[in-house]
CSV table of C-alpha atoms in Angstrom, one decimal:
chain,number,residue,atom,x,y,z
A,1,HIS,CA,-51.1,52.0,63.8
A,2,GLU,CA,-51.3,48.2,64.1
A,3,PRO,CA,-48.1,46.2,64.6
A,4,VAL,CA,-46.8,43.9,61.9
A,5,SER,CA,-47.8,40.8,63.9
A,6,THR,CA,-51.4,41.5,63.1
A,7,LYS,CA,-51.5,43.7,60.0
A,8,LEU,CA,-49.4,46.3,58.4
A,9,ARG,CA,-50.7,48.9,55.9
A,10,ALA,CA,-48.2,50.3,53.6
A,11,GLN,CA,-48.6,53.3,51.4
A,12,SER,CA,-47.3,52.6,47.9
A,13,SER,CA,-47.7,54.6,44.8
A,14,SER,CA,-50.9,52.7,44.1
A,15,GLU,CA,-52.4,53.7,47.4
A,16,GLN,CA,-51.7,57.3,46.6
A,17,GLU,CA,-53.9,56.8,43.6
A,18,GLY,CA,-56.7,55.6,45.9
A,19,THR,CA,-56.2,51.8,46.0
A,20,ASP,CA,-55.5,49.9,49.2
A,21,SER,CA,-52.7,47.5,49.7
A,22,GLU,CA,-52.5,45.3,52.8
A,23,PHE,CA,-49.7,43.2,54.0
A,24,VAL,CA,-50.4,40.1,56.1
A,25,SER,CA,-48.0,39.1,58.9
A,26,GLY,CA,-44.6,38.0,57.5
A,27,GLU,CA,-44.8,40.2,54.4
A,28,TRP,CA,-43.0,43.5,54.4
A,29,PRO,CA,-43.8,46.6,52.5
A,30,VAL,CA,-41.5,47.8,49.7
A,31,ASN,CA,-41.0,51.1,51.5
A,32,TRP,CA,-39.2,50.1,54.7
A,33,SER,CA,-39.5,53.7,56.0
A,34,LEU,CA,-43.1,52.9,56.9
A,35,VAL,CA,-42.1,50.2,59.3
A,36,SER,CA,-41.8,51.4,62.9
A,37,MET,CA,-39.2,50.3,65.4
A,38,GLU,CA,-42.1,48.7,67.4
A,39,ASP,CA,-43.0,46.6,64.3
A,40,CYS,CA,-39.4,45.5,63.8
A,41,ASN,CA,-39.0,44.6,67.4
A,42,ALA,CA,-42.2,42.5,67.4
A,43,TYR,CA,-41.1,40.7,64.3
A,44,TYR,CA,-37.6,39.9,65.4
A,45,ILE,CA,-38.5,39.0,69.0
A,46,ASP,CA,-41.1,36.6,67.7
A,47,LYS,CA,-38.7,35.0,65.2
A,48,LYS,CA,-35.3,35.1,67.1
A,49,LEU,CA,-36.0,34.9,70.8
A,50,LYS,CA,-38.5,32.0,70.5
A,51,SER,CA,-35.8,29.8,69.2
A,52,GLU,CA,-33.3,31.0,71.8
A,53,LEU,CA,-35.7,30.5,74.7
A,54,GLU,CA,-36.7,27.0,73.8
A,55,SER,CA,-35.8,24.7,76.6
A,56,HIS,CA,-33.4,21.8,75.9
A,57,TYR,CA,-34.3,19.9,79.1
A,58,LYS,CA,-37.6,18.1,79.4
A,59,LEU,CA,-39.0,16.6,82.6
A,60,SER,CA,-38.3,13.1,81.1
A,61,ASP,CA,-34.6,14.0,81.0
A,62,ILE,CA,-34.3,14.9,84.7
A,63,MET,CA,-37.1,13.0,86.5
A,64,ASP,CA,-36.5,10.3,89.1
A,65,THR,CA,-38.0,7.1,87.8
A,66,GLU,CA,-37.6,5.0,91.0
A,67,ILE,CA,-40.4,6.4,93.0
A,68,VAL,CA,-41.7,5.6,96.5
A,69,THR,CA,-45.5,5.5,96.2
A,70,ALA,CA,-48.4,4.8,98.5
A,71,GLN,CA,-51.8,3.2,98.0
A,72,GLU,CA,-55.1,4.9,99.2
A,73,GLY,CA,-55.6,2.3,102.0
A,74,GLN,CA,-52.1,2.5,103.3
A,75,SER,CA,-51.8,3.8,106.8
A,76,LYS,CA,-50.6,7.4,107.4
A,77,ASP,CA,-48.0,6.1,109.9
A,78,SER,CA,-46.4,3.7,107.4
A,79,ILE,CA,-45.7,6.4,104.9
A,80,ALA,CA,-44.8,9.3,107.2
A,81,LYS,CA,-41.0,8.6,107.2
A,82,SER,CA,-40.9,8.5,103.4
A,83,VAL,CA,-42.8,11.7,103.1
A,84,LYS,CA,-40.4,13.4,105.5
A,85,ASP,CA,-37.3,12.0,103.7
A,86,ILE,CA,-38.5,12.7,100.2
A,87,GLY,CA,-40.8,15.7,100.6
A,88,CYS,CA,-43.8,14.0,99.1
A,89,VAL,CA,-45.2,10.6,98.2
A,90,PRO,CA,-47.5,10.1,95.2
A,91,VAL,CA,-50.6,8.0,95.9
A,92,THR,CA,-51.4,5.6,93.0
A,93,SER,CA,-54.0,3.0,92.1
A,94,GLY,CA,-53.0,-0.6,91.6
A,95,MET,CA,-52.5,0.2,87.9
A,96,GLY,CA,-50.1,3.1,88.6
A,97,ILE,CA,-52.6,5.9,87.9
A,98,LEU,CA,-51.9,9.0,90.0
A,99,LEU,CA,-54.7,9.6,92.5
A,100,GLY,CA,-53.1,12.1,94.8
A,101,VAL,CA,-50.0,13.4,96.5
A,102,ILE,CA,-49.0,13.6,100.2
A,103,TYR,CA,-46.7,16.4,101.3
A,104,GLU,CA,-45.2,17.0,104.7
A,105,ALA,CA,-48.0,19.4,105.7
A,106,ASP,CA,-50.6,16.7,104.9
A,107,LEU,CA,-49.2,14.5,107.7
A,108,ALA,CA,-50.8,16.9,110.2
A,109,LYS,CA,-54.3,16.3,108.8
A,110,THR,CA,-56.7,14.0,110.6
A,111,GLY,CA,-57.1,10.7,109.0
A,112,ALA,CA,-55.8,7.2,109.2
A,113,THR,CA,-55.0,6.4,105.6
A,114,ALA,CA,-53.2,7.9,102.6
A,115,GLY,CA,-56.6,8.3,100.9
A,116,ASP,CA,-57.8,10.4,103.9
A,117,ILE,CA,-54.9,12.9,103.8
A,118,MET,CA,-53.8,13.1,100.2
A,119,GLU,CA,-54.2,16.3,98.1
A,120,LYS,CA,-55.7,16.4,94.7
A,121,PRO,CA,-52.7,15.7,92.4
A,122,VAL,CA,-50.9,18.4,90.4
A,123,ALA,CA,-48.7,16.8,87.8
A,124,GLY,CA,-46.6,17.5,84.7
A,125,LYS,CA,-45.9,15.5,81.5
A,126,GLY,CA,-42.6,14.2,80.5
A,127,THR,CA,-42.6,16.6,77.5
A,128,TYR,CA,-42.9,19.6,79.7
A,129,SER,CA,-39.9,21.9,79.8
A,130,VAL,CA,-38.1,22.6,83.1
A,131,GLU,CA,-39.5,26.2,82.9
A,132,GLU,CA,-43.0,25.0,82.7
A,133,ALA,CA,-42.5,22.7,85.6
A,134,ALA,CA,-41.0,25.5,87.7
A,135,CYS,CA,-44.0,27.7,86.9
A,136,ILE,CA,-46.4,24.9,88.0
A,137,MET,CA,-44.5,24.4,91.2
A,138,LEU,CA,-44.5,28.1,92.0
A,139,LYS,CA,-48.2,28.5,91.2
A,140,TYR,CA,-49.2,25.6,93.4
A,141,LYS,CA,-46.5,26.1,96.0
A,142,ILE,CA,-45.2,22.6,95.9
A,143,SER,CA,-41.6,21.3,96.3
A,144,ALA,CA,-42.0,18.3,94.0
A,145,LEU,CA,-44.0,17.5,90.9
A,146,PRO,CA,-45.2,14.0,89.8
A,147,VAL,CA,-44.8,13.3,86.1
A,148,VAL,CA,-47.5,11.3,84.3
A,149,ASP,CA,-48.0,9.9,80.9
A,150,GLU,CA,-51.1,10.6,78.7
A,151,LYS,CA,-53.1,8.0,80.7
A,152,ALA,CA,-52.3,9.6,84.0
A,153,VAL,CA,-49.9,6.8,84.9
A,154,LEU,CA,-47.1,8.0,87.2
A,155,ILE,CA,-43.8,7.7,85.4
A,156,GLY,CA,-41.5,10.0,87.4
A,157,LEU,CA,-41.0,12.7,90.0
A,158,VAL,CA,-39.0,15.9,89.9
A,159,ASN,CA,-38.2,18.1,92.8
A,160,SER,CA,-37.2,21.8,92.9
A,161,VAL,CA,-33.5,21.1,93.3
A,162,GLU,CA,-33.5,19.1,90.1
A,163,ILE,CA,-35.4,21.9,88.3
A,164,PHE,CA,-33.0,24.5,89.5
A,165,GLN,CA,-29.9,22.4,88.5
A,166,ALA,CA,-31.3,21.9,85.0
A,167,MET,CA,-32.1,25.6,84.6
A,168,GLU,CA,-28.6,26.5,85.8
A,169,ILE,CA,-27.0,24.3,83.2
A,170,GLU,CA,-29.4,25.4,80.5
A,171,THR,CA,-28.9,29.1,81.1
A,172,GLY,CA,-25.1,29.0,81.8
A,173,ILE,CA,-25.6,31.3,84.7
A,174,GLU,CA,-23.3,30.3,87.5
A,175,ALA,CA,-24.8,30.5,90.9
A,176,LYS,CA,-22.9,33.0,93.1
A,177,ALA,CA,-23.8,33.2,96.7
A,178,VAL,CA,-22.8,36.0,99.0
A,179,GLU,CA,-20.4,34.6,101.6
A,180,LEU,CA,-20.8,36.2,105.0
């Protein structure tokens, strides 16, 4: 038995006479009794839930566009306060291309300049959904995500609080903390 999403074989009166009839995804057999519950679920989940789960917020909707940045040659001491206040500082070229990111933990590294201590950048695009950004941030264990355009030019920055606020609004789930 193969689910409808790949191929569904139906037995019609012509099949009983020895001919085969195949139905490609999206086409249903005349005899609905041959469709399993699994096939129905696969079909409707694919059609209905995809539209319900589509994100309304993109990173371009929630990102900060006034960003504190550093240059590769800038001293570690000159950016330390900004890193501590913001959580991270993107390192860019003179043309605004994202070269790296400095997080609080990077301040403990040995090195005199931003270029010495920066991490390889992990970034998102403005078209990414908040859910995609949340997954990236979880995977790489980062608290903020630089946002770049198609040429890797830094255009924004989102942090985990902004991601969670957008997800709360989008889902309609009200945060309820246990008060002790």
